[in-house]
Coordinates of C-alpha atoms in Angstrom, one line a residue:
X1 CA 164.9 61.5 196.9
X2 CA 166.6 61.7 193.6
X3 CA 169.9 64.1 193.9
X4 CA 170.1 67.3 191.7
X5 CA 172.1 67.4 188.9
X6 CA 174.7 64.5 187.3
X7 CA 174.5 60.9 188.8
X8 CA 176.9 58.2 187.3
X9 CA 174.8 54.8 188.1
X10 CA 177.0 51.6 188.4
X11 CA 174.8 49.0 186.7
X12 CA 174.9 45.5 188.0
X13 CA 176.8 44.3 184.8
X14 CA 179.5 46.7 185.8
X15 CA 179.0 49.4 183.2
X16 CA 178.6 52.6 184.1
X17 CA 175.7 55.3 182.7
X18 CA 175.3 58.8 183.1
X19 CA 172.3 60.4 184.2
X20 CA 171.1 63.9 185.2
X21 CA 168.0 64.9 187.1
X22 CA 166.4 68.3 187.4
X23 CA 164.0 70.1 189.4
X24 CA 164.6 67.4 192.1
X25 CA 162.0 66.2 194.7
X26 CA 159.5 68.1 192.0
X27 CA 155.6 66.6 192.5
X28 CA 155.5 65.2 189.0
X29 CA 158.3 62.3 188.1
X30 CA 159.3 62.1 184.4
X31 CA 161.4 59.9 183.2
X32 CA 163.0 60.7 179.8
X33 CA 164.8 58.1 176.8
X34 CA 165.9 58.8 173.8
X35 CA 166.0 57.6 171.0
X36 CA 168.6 56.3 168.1
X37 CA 169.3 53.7 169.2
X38 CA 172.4 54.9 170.4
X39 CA 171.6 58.2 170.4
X40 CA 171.5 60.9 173.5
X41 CA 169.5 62.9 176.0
X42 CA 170.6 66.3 174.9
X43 CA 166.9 67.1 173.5
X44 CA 165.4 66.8 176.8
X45 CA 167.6 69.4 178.6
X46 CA 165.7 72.2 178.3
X47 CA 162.2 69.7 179.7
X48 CA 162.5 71.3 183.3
X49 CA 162.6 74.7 182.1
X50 CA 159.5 74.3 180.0
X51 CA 157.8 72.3 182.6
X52 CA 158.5 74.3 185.4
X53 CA 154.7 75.4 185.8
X54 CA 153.7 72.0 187.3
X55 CA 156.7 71.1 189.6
X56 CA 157.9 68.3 187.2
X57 CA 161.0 66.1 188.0
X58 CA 163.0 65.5 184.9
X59 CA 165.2 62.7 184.7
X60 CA 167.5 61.7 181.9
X61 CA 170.1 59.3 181.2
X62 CA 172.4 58.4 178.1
X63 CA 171.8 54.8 177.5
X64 CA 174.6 51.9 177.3
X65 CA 176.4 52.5 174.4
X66 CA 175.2 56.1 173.5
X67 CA 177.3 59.1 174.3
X68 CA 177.9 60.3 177.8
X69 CA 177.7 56.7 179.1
X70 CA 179.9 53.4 179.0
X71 CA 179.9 52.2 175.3
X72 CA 181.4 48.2 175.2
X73 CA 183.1 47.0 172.5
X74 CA 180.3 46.0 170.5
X75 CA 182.8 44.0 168.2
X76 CA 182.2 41.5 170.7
X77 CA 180.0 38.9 169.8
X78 CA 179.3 38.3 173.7
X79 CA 178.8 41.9 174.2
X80 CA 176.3 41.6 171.5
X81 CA 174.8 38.9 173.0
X82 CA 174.0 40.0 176.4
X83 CA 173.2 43.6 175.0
X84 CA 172.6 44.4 171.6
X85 CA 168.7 43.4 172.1
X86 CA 165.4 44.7 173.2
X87 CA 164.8 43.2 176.0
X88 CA 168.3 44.1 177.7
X89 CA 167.2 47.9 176.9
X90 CA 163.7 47.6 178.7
X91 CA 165.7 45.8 181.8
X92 CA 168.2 49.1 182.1
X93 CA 164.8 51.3 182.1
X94 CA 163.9 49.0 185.1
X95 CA 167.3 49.2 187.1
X96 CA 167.7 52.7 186.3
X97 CA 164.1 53.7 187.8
X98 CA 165.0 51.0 191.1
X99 CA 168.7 52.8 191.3
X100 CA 166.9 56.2 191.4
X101 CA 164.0 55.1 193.8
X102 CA 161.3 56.4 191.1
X103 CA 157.8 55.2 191.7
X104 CA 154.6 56.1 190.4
X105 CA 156.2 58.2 187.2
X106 CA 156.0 59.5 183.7
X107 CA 157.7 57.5 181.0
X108 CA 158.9 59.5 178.1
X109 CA 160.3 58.2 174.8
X110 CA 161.3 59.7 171.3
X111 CA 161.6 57.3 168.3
X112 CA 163.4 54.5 169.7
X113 CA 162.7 55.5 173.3
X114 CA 159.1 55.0 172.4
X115 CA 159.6 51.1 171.6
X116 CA 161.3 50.8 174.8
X117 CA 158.4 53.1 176.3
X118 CA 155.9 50.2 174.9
X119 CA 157.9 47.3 175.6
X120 CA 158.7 48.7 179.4
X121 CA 154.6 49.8 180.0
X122 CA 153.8 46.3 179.1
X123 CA 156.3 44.2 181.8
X124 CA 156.2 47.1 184.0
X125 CA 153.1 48.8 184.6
X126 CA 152.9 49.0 188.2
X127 CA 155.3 51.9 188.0
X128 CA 153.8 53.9 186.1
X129 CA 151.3 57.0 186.2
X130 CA 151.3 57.5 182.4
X131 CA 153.3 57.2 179.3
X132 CA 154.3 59.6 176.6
X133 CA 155.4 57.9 172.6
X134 CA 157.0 60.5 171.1
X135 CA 156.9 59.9 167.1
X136 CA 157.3 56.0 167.3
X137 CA 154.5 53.5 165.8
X138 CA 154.5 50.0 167.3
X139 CA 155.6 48.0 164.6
X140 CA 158.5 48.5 162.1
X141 CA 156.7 47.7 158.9
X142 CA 154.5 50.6 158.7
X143 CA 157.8 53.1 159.7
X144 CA 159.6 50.9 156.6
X145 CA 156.3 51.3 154.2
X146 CA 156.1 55.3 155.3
X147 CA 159.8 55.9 154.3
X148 CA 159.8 54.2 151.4
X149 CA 156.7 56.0 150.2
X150 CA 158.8 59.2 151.3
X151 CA 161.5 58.3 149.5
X152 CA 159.7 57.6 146.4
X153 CA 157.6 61.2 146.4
X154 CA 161.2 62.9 147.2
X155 CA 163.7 61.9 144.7
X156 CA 163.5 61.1 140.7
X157 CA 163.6 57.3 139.6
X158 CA 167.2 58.4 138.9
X159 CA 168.1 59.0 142.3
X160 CA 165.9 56.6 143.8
X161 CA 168.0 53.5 141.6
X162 CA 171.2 55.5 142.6
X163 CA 170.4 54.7 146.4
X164 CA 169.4 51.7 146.0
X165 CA 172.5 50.9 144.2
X166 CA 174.9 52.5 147.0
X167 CA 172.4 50.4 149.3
X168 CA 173.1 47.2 147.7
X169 CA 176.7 47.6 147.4
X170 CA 176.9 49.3 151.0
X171 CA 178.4 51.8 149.6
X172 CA 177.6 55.4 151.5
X173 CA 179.4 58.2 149.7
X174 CA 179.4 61.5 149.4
X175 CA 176.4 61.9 146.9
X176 CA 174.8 59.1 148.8
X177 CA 174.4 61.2 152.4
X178 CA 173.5 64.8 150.3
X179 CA 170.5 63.0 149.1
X180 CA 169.8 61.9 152.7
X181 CA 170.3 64.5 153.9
X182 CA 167.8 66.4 152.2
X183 CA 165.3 63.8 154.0
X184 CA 166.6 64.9 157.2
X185 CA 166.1 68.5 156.7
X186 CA 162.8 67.9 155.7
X187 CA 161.0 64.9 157.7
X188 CA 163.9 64.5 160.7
X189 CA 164.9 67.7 161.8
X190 CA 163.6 71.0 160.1
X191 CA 164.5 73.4 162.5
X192 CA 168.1 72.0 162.9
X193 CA 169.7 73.7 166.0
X194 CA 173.1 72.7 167.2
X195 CA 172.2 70.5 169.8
X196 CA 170.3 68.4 166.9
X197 CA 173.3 69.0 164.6
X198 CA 175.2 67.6 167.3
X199 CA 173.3 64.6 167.6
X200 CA 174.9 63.6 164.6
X201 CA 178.3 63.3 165.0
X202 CA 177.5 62.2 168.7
X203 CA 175.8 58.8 167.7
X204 CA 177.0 55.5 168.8
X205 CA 177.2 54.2 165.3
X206 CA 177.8 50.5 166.3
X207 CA 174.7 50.4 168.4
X208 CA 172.9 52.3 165.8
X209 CA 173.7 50.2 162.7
X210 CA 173.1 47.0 164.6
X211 CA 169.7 48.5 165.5
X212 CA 168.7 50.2 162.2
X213 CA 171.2 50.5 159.5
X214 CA 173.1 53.0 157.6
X215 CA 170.9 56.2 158.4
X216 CA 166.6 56.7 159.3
X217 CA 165.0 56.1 155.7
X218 CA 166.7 52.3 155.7
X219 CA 165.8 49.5 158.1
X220 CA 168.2 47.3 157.7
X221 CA 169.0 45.9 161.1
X222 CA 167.8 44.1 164.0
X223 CA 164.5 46.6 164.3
X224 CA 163.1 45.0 161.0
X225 CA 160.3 42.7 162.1
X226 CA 159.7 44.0 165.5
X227 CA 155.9 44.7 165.9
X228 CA 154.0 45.5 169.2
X229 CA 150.6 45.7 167.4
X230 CA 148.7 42.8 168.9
X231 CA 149.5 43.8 172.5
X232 CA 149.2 47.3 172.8
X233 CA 145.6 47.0 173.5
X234 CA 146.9 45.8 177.2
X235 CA 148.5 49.4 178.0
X236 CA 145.6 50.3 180.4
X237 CA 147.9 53.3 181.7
X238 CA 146.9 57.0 180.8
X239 CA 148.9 57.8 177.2
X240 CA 149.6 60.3 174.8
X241 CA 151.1 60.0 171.3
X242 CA 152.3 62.8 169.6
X243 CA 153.8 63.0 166.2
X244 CA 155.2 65.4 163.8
X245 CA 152.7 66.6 161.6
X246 CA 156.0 66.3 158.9
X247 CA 157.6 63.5 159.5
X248 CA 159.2 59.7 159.2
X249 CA 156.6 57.2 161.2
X250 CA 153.5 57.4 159.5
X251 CA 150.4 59.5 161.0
X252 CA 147.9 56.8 160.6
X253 CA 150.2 54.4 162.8
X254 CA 149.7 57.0 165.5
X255 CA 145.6 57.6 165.2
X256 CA 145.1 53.8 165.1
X257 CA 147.3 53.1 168.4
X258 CA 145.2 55.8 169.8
X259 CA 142.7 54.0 169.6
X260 CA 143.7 50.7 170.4
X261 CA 144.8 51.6 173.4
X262 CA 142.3 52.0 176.3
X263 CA 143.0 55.1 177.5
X264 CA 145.3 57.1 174.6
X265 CA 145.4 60.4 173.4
X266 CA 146.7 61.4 169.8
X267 CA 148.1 64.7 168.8
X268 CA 150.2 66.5 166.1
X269 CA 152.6 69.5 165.7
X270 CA 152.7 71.6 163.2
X271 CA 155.7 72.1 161.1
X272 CA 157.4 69.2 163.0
X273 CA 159.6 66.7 162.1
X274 CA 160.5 63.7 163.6
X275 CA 162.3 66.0 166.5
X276 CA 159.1 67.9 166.8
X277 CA 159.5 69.1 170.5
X278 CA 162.3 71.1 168.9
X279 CA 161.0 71.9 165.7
X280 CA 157.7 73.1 167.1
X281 CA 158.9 73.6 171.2
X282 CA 155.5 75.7 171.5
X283 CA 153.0 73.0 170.6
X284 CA 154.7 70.0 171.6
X285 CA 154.9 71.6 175.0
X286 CA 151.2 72.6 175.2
X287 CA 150.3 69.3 174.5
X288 CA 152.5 67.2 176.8
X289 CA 151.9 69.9 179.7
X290 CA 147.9 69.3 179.0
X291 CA 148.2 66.0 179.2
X292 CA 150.4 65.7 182.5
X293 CA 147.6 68.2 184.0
X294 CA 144.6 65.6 182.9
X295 CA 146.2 62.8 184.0
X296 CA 147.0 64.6 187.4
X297 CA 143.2 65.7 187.6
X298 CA 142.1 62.2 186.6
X299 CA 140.5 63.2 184.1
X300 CA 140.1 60.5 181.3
X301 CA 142.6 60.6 178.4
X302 CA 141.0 60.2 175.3

């Protein structure tokens, strides 16, 4: 059985991450990443407490290079090599869940946890019970149209030329990160809270940029170009997708995964951004506790 509380795993590369379970030995196993990349689990902490009601095991971890765990020099070109990529990310889901002896479990994932969500239910599905994308679409280019249709309603031709100048030049001041920031506030995180303030200044930048780029309304890293589209169909596992009803990856993405894949659920939160399960706790919690219950019933997820 998993132990309570903080668990430092040694990975078989040697790297260490940190990783935190509560409610241990619960019925229901969920298994929760975050996203970023490079980001941290701090959103999830409060996942037991809602999901008390049904006994579920929540399981976190901060993954390599993100905040509570080891973060390599990623100057490196060999650390790049062997980890700055997808499919090392999708391998650490795999060791993780063999370190902590978890079978037959819920996969969670937020943003960039739910590529790795997709990417692991396809290689992995004899693990799982069900999966939960948390505001992620399976392909890049819709995410990149989406924000650059946001970015065009938002600001005046003026400040549109101005980002795209600072863009060009790579050149992120001041003025640049207020105009951002107003995107954040309104599509990212509209409830704002520390622990999302937080999130911030916590990010592992170097995974992060590699990954996406300067900030969430630019893709202009290794992400660009990665599309699941054509396989998702093959996800035969119980899932839900739920999205912000205000925010970055575009709503359509989300109702035409639903139903591509066999046995997916869509839903939306109100006044939610991007971190909806904080904007909107209330509703995002309904909906993931409804669909935990149906998938526990068998009933059939549509």
């Amino acid at each position: 059985m998993v132990r309570e509380g903080n668990t430092i795993l040694t990975l078989d590369n040697g790297y260490h991450l940190w990783t935190r379970t509560d409610n241990a030995g619960g019925d229901i196993k969920l298994l929760c990443l975050h996203g970023g990349p490079g980001g941290n689990h701090e959103y999830y902490e409060n996942f037991a407490e809602k999901l008390s009601n049904l006994n579920v095991q929540v399981t976190m971890y901060d993954q390599l290079g993100s905040w509570y765990s080891d973060q390599p020099d990623f100057t490196q070109q060999d650390n790049i090599d062997k980890f700055l990529h997808m499919d090392y990310f999708v391998d650490e889901i795999e060791e993780v869940r063999q370190k902590l002896n978890l079978t037959d479990f819920y996969l969670i994932g937020q943003s960039w946890g739910g590529a790795l969500v997709q990417e692991y239910a396809l290689k992995y599905p004899q693990h799982l019970k069900g999966i939960i994308i948390s505001s992620m679409t399976d392909n890049i280019q819709e995410y990149m149209d989406n924000i650059n249709a946001i970015r065009a309603k938002e600001f005046t031709d003026e400040e549109l030329a101005f980002l795209q100048d600072c863009e060009a030049r790579n050149d992120f001041n001041e003025q640049y990160e207020e105009l951002i920031d107003r995107l954040n506030r309104d599509y990212i995180d509209r409830k704002q809270p520390e622990a999302i303030r937080h999130l911030t200044s916590t990010i592992g930048e170097q995974v992060y940029n590699y990954f996406q780029g300067d900030n969430e309304f630019v893709v202009t890293g290794k992400l660009a170009g990665w599309d699941r589209s054509q396989d998702i169909h093959k996800i035969q596992l119980p899932t839900l997708i739920t999205y912000g009803e205000h925010e970055s990856m575009p709503l359509a993405a989300g109702k035409r995964m639903a139903e591509t894949i066999p046995h997916a659920r869509f839903v939306t939160t109100p006044n939610g951004g991007h971190h909806h399960m904080v904007d909107n706790a209330p509703v995002y919690f309904e909906h993931l506790i409804q669909f935990l219950q149906d998938v526990e019933k068998n009933k059939v997820i549509s």
